[in-house]
XYZ file of N, CA, C and O in Angstrom:
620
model
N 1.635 4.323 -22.245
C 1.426 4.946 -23.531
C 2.002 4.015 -24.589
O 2.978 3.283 -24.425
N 1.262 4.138 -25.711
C 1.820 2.831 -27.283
C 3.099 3.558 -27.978
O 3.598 4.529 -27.409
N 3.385 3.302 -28.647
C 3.881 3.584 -29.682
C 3.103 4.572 -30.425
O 3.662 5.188 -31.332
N 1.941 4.782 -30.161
C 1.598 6.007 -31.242
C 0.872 7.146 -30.243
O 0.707 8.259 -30.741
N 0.528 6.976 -29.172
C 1.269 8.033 -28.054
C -0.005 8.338 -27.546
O -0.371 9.493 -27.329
N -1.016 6.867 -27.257
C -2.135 6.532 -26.888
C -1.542 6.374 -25.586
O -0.414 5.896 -25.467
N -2.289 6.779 -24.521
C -2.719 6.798 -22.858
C -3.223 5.340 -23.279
O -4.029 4.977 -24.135
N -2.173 4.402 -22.034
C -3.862 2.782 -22.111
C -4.758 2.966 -21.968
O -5.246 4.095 -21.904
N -5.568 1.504 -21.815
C -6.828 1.589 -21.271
C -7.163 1.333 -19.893
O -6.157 0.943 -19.301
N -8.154 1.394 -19.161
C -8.500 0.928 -17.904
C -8.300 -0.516 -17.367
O -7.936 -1.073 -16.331
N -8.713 -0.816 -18.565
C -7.489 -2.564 -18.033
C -6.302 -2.739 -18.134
O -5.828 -3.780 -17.678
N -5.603 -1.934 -18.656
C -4.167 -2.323 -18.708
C -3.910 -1.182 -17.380
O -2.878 -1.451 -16.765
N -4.447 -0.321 -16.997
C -4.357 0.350 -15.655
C -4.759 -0.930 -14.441
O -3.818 -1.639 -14.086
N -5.897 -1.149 -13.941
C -6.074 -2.037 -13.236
C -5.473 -3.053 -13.659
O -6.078 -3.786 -12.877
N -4.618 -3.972 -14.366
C -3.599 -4.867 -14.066
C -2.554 -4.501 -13.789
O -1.934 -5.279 -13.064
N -1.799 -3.139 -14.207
C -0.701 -2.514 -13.560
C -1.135 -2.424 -11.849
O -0.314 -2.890 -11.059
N -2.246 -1.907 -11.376
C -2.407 -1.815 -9.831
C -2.552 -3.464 -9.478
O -2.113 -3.734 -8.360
N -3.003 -4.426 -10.114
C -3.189 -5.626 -9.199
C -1.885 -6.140 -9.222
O -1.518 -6.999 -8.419
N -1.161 -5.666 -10.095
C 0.208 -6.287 -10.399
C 0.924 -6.228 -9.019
O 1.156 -7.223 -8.331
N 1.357 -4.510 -8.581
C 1.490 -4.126 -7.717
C 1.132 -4.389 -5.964
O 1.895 -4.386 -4.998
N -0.565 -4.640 -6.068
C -1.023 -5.316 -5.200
C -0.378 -6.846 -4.678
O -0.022 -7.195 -3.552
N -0.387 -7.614 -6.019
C 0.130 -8.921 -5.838
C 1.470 -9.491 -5.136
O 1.715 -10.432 -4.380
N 2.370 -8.258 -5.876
C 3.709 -8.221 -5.203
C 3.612 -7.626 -4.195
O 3.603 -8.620 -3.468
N 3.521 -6.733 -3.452
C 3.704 -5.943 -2.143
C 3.043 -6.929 -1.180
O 3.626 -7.319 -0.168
N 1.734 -7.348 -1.541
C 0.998 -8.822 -0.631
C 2.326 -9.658 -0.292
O 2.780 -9.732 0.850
N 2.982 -10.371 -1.580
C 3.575 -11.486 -1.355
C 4.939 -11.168 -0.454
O 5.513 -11.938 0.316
N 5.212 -10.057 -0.726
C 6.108 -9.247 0.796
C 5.611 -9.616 1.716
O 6.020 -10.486 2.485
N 4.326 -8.801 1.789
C 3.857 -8.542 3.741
C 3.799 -10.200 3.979
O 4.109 -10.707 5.057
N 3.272 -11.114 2.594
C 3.186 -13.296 3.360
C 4.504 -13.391 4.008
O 4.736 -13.734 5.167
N 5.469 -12.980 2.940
C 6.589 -13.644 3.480
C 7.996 -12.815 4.132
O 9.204 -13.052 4.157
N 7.152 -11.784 4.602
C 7.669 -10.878 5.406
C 9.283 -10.639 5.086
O 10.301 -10.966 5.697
N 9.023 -9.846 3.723
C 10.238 -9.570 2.930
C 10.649 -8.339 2.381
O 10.905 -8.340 1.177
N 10.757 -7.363 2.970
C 10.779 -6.035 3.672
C 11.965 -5.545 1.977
O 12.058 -4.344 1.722
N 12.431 -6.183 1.399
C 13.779 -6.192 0.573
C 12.652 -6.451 -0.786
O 12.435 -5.472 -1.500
N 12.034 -7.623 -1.078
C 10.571 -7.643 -1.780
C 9.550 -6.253 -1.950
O 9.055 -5.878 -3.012
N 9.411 -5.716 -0.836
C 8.366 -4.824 -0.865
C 8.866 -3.608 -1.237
O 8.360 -2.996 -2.177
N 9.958 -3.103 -0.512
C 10.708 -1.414 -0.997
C 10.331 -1.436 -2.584
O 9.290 -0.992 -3.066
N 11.211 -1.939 -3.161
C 11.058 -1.560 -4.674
C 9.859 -1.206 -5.727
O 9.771 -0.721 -6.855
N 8.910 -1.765 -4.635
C 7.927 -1.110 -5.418
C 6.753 0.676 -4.744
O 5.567 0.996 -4.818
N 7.913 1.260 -4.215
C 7.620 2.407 -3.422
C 8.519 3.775 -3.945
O 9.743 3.840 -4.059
N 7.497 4.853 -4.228
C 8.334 5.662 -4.565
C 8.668 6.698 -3.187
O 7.732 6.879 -2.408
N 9.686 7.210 -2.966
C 10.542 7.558 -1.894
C 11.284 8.791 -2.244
O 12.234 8.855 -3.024
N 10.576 10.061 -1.375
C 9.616 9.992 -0.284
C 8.133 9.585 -1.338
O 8.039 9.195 -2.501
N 7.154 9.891 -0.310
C 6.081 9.146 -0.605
C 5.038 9.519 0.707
O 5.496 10.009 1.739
N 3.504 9.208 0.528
C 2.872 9.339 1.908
C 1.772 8.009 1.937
O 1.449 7.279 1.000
N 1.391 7.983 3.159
C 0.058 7.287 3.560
C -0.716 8.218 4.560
O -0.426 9.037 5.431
N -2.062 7.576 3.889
C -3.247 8.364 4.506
C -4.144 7.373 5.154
O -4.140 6.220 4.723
N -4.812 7.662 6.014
C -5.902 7.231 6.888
C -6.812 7.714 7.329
O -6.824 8.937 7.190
N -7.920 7.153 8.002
C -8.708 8.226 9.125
C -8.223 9.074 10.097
O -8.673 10.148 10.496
N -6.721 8.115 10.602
C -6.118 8.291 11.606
C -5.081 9.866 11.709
O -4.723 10.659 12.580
N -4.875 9.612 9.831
C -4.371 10.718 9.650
C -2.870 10.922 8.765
O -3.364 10.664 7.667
N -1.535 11.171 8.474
C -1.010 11.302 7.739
C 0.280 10.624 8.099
O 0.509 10.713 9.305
N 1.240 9.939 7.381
C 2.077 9.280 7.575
C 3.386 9.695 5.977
O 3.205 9.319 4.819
N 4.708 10.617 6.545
C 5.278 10.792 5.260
C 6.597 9.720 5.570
O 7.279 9.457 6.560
N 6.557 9.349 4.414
C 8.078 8.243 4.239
C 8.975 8.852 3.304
O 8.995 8.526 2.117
N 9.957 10.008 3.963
C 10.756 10.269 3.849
C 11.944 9.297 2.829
O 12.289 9.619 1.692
N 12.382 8.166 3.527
C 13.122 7.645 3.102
C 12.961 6.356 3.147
O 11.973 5.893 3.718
N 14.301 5.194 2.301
C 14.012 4.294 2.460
C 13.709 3.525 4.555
O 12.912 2.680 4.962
N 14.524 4.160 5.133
C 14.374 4.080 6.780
C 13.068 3.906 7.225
O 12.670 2.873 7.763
N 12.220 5.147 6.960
C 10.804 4.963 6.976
C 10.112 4.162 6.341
O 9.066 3.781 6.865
N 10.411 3.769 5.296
C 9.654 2.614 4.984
C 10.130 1.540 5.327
O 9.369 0.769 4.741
N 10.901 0.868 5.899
C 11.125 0.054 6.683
C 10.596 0.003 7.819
O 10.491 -1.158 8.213
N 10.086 1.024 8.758
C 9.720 1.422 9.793
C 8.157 1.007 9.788
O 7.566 0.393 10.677
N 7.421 1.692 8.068
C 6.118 1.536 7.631
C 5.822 -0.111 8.221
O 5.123 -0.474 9.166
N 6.617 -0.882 7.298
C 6.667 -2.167 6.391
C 6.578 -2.653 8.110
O 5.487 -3.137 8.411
N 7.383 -2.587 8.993
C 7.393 -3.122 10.386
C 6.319 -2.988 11.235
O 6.019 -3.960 11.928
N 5.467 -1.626 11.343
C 4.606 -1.363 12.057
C 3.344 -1.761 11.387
O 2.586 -1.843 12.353
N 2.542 -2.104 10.182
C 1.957 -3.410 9.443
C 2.456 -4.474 9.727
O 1.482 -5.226 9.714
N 3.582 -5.246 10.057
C 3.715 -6.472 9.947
C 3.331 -6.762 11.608
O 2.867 -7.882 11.818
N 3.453 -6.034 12.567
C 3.020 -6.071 14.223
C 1.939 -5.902 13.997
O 1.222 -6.656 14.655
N 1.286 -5.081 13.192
C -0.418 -4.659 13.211
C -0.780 -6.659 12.786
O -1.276 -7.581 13.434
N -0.236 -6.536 11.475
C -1.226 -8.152 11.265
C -1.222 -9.009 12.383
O -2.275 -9.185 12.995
N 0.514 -9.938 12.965
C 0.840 -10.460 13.848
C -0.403 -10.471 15.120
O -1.031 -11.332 15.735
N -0.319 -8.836 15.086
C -1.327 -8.996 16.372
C -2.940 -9.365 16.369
O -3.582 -9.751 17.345
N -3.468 -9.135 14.932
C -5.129 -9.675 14.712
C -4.580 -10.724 14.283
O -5.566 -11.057 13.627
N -3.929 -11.454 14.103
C -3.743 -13.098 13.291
C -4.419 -12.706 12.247
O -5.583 -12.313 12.331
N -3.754 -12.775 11.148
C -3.711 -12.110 10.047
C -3.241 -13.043 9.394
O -2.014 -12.967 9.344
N -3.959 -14.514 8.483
C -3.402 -15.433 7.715
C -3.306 -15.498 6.440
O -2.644 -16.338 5.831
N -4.273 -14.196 5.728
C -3.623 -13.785 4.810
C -4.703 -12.439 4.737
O -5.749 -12.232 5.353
N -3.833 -11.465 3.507
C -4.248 -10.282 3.055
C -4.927 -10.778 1.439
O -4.268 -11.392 0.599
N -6.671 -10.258 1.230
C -6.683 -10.540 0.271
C -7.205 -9.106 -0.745
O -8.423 -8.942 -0.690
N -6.670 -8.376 -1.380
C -6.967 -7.079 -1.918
C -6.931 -7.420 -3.219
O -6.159 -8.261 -3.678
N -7.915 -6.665 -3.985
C -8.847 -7.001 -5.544
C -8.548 -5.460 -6.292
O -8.882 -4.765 -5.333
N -8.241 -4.707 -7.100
C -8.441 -3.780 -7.927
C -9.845 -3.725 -8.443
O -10.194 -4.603 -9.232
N -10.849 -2.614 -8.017
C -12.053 -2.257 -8.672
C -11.911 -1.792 -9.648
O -12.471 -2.154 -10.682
N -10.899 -0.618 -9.502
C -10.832 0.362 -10.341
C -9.875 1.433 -10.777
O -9.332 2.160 -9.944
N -9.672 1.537 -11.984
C -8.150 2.617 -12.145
C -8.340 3.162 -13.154
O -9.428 3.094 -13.725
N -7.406 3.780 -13.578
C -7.082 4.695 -15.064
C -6.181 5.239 -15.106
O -5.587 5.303 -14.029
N -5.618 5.849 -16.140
C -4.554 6.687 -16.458
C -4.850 7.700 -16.512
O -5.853 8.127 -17.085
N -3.735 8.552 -15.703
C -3.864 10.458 -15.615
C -2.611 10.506 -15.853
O -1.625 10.371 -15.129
N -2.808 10.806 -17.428
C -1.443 11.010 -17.894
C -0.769 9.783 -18.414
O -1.212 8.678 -18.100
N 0.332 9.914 -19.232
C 1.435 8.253 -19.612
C 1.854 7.430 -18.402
O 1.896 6.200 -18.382
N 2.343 8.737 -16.794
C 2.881 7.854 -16.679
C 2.131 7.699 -14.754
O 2.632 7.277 -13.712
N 1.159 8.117 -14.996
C 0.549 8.048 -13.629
C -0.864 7.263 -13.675
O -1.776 7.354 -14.497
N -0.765 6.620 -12.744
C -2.372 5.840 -12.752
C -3.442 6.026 -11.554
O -3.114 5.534 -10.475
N -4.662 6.672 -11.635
C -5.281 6.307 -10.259
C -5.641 5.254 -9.969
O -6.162 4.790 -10.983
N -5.719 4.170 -8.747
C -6.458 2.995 -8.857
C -7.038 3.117 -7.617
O -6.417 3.661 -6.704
N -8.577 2.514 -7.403
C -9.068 1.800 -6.061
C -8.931 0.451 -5.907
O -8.883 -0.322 -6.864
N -8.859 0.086 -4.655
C -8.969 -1.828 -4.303
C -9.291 -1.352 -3.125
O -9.205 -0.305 -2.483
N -9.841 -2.843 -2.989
C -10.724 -3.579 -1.643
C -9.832 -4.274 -0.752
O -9.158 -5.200 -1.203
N -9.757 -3.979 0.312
C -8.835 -5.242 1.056
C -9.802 -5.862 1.998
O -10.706 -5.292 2.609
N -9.436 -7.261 2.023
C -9.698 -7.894 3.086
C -8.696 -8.580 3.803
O -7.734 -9.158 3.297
N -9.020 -8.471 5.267
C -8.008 -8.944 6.082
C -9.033 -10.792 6.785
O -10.146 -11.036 7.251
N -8.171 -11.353 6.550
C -8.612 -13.080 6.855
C -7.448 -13.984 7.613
O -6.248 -14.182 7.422
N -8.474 -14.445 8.612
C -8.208 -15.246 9.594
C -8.746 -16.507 8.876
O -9.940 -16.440 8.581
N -7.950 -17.898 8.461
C -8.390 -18.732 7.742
C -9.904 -18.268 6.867
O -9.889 -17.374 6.021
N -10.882 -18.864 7.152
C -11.809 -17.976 6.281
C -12.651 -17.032 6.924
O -13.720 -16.725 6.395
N -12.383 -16.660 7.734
C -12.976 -15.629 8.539
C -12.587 -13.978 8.176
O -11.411 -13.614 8.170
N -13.647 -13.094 7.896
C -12.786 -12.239 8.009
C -12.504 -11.332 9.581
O -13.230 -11.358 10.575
N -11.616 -10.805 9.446
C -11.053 -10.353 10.260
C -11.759 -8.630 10.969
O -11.941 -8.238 12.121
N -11.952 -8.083 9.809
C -12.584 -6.676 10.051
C -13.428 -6.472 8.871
O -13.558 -7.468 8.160
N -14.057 -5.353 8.488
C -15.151 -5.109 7.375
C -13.853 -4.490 6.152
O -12.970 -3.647 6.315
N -14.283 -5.478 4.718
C -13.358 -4.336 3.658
C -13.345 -2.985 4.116
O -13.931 -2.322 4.971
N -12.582 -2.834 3.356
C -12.186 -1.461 3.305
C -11.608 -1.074 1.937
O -10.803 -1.802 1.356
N -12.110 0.275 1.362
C -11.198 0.873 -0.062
C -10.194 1.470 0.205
O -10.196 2.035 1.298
N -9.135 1.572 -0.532
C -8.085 2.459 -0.727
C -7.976 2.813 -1.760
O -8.184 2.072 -2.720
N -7.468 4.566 -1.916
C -6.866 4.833 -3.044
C -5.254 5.288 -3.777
O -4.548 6.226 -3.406
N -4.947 4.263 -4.957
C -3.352 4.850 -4.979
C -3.080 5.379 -5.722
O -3.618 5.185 -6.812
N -2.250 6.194 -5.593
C -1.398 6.724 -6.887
C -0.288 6.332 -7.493
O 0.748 6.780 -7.003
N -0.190 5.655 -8.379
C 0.928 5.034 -8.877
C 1.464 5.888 -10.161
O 0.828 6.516 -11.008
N 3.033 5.659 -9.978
C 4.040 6.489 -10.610
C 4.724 5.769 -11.816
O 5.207 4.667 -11.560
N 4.838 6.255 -13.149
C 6.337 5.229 -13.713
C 7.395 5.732 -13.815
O 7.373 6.854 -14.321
N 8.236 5.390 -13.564
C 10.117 6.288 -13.098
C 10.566 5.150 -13.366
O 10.346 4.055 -12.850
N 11.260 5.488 -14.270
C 12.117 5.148 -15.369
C 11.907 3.574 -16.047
O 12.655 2.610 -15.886
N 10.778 3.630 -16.770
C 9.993 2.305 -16.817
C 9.473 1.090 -16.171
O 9.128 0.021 -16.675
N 9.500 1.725 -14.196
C 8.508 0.540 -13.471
C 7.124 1.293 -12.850
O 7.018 2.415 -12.356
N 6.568 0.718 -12.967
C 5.278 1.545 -11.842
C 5.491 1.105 -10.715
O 6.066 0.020 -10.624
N 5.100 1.800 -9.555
C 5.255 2.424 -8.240
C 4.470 2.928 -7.561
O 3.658 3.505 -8.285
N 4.138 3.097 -6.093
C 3.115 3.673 -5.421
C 3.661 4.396 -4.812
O 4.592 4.233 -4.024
N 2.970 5.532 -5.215
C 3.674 6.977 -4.940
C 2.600 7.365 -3.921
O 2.962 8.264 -3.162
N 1.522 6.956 -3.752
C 0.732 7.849 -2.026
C -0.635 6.560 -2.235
O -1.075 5.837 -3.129
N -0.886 6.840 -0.891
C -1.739 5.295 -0.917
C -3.170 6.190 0.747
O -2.814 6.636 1.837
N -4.427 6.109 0.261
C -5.159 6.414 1.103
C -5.860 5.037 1.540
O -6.306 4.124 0.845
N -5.811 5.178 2.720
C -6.799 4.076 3.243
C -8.159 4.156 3.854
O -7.705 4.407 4.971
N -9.417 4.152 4.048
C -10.444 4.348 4.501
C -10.902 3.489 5.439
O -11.953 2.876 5.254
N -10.302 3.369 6.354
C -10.790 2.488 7.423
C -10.977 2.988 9.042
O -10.315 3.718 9.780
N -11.739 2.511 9.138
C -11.772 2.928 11.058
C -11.357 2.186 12.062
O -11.629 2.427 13.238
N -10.499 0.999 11.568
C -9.684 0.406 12.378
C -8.535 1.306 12.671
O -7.800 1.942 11.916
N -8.576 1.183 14.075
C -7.799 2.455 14.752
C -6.443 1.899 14.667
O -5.429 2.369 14.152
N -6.656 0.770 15.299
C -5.238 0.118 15.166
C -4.452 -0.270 13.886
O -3.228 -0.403 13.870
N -5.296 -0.444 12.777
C -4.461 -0.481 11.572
C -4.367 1.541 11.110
O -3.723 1.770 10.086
N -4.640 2.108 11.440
C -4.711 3.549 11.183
C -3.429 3.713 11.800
O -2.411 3.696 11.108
N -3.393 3.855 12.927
C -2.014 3.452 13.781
C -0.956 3.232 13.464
O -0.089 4.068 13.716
N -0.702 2.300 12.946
C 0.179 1.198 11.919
C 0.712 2.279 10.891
O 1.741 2.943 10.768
N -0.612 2.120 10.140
C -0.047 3.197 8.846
C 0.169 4.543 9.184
O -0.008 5.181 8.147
N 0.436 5.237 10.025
C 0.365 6.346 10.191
C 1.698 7.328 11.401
O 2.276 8.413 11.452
N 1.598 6.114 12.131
C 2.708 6.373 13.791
C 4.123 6.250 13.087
O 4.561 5.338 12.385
N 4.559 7.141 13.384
C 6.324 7.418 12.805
C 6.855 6.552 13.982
O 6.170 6.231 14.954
N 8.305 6.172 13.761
C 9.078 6.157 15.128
C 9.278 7.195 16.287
O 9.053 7.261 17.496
N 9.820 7.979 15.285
C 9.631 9.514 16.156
C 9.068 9.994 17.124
O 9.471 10.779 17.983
N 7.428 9.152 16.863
C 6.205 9.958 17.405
C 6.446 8.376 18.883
O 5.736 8.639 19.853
N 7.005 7.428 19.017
C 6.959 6.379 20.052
C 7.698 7.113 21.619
O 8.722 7.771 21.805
N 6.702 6.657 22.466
C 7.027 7.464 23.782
C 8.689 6.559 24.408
O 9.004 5.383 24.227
N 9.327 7.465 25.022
C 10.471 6.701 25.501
C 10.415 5.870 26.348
O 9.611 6.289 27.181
N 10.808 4.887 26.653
C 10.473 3.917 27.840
C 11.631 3.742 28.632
O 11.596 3.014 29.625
């Protein structure tokens, strides 16, 4: 919101989400778990095909952030490349946005895009991703985003 108590526009929404995108990416490159928290609001959820995933705390998202970083590891995953289509403001301090991800094996991709949708938060002047849906039928990244510790069989 301006100074005269104008909602932005859709571009200053979709650069707030690629912003977001950009940083949380440059986490999962350089697998920086301390990088990525801060931009998560807590608790918080993820969604999938697979089904529902709540992050309680910062613990769980550490847990999140780990079970993605084994998901990539295991497709060789050389980089994540995700684009903002689309966003807006609902409200001053909430934004909806969609993006595309692609997952790439040098230039290969890895699986078919996929959309997600987030909800991003501002608390106490940063934006944040406050619930994040994913649309994919990769089981194993559904998996990932979704399998608590909790839910791991004892061995």
């Amino acid at each position: 919101m301006d100074a005269s108590g104008n909602i932005g526009s859709d571009e200053e929404a979709r650069a707030i989400s690629q912003h977001l995108l950009d940083v949380t990416g440059a986490a999962y490159r350089d697998r920086d778990y301390a990088a990525f928290a801060p931009h998560f609001v807590v608790p918080g959820d993820v969604h999938s095909f697979g089904g529902l995933r709540l992050v309680k705390d910062l613990a769980d998202l550490h847990d999140l952030f780990t079970e993605v970083m084994a998901y990539f590891d295991q497709i060789g995953l050389t980089s994540l490349e995700r684009d903002c289509i689309a966003a807006e403001f609902d409200g001053p301090d909430r934004v909806k946005a969609t993006h595309v991800t692609r997952m790439m094996c040098g230039s290969s991709l890895l699986s078919s895009p996929f959309p997600a949708f987030s909800l991003l938060r501002r608390i106490e002047g940063r934006w944040m991703i406050a619930s994040s849906q994913y649309a994919t039928d990769d089981e194993r990244l559904a998996k990932a985003l979704t399998r608590s510790w909790e839910e791991r069989p004892c061995r």
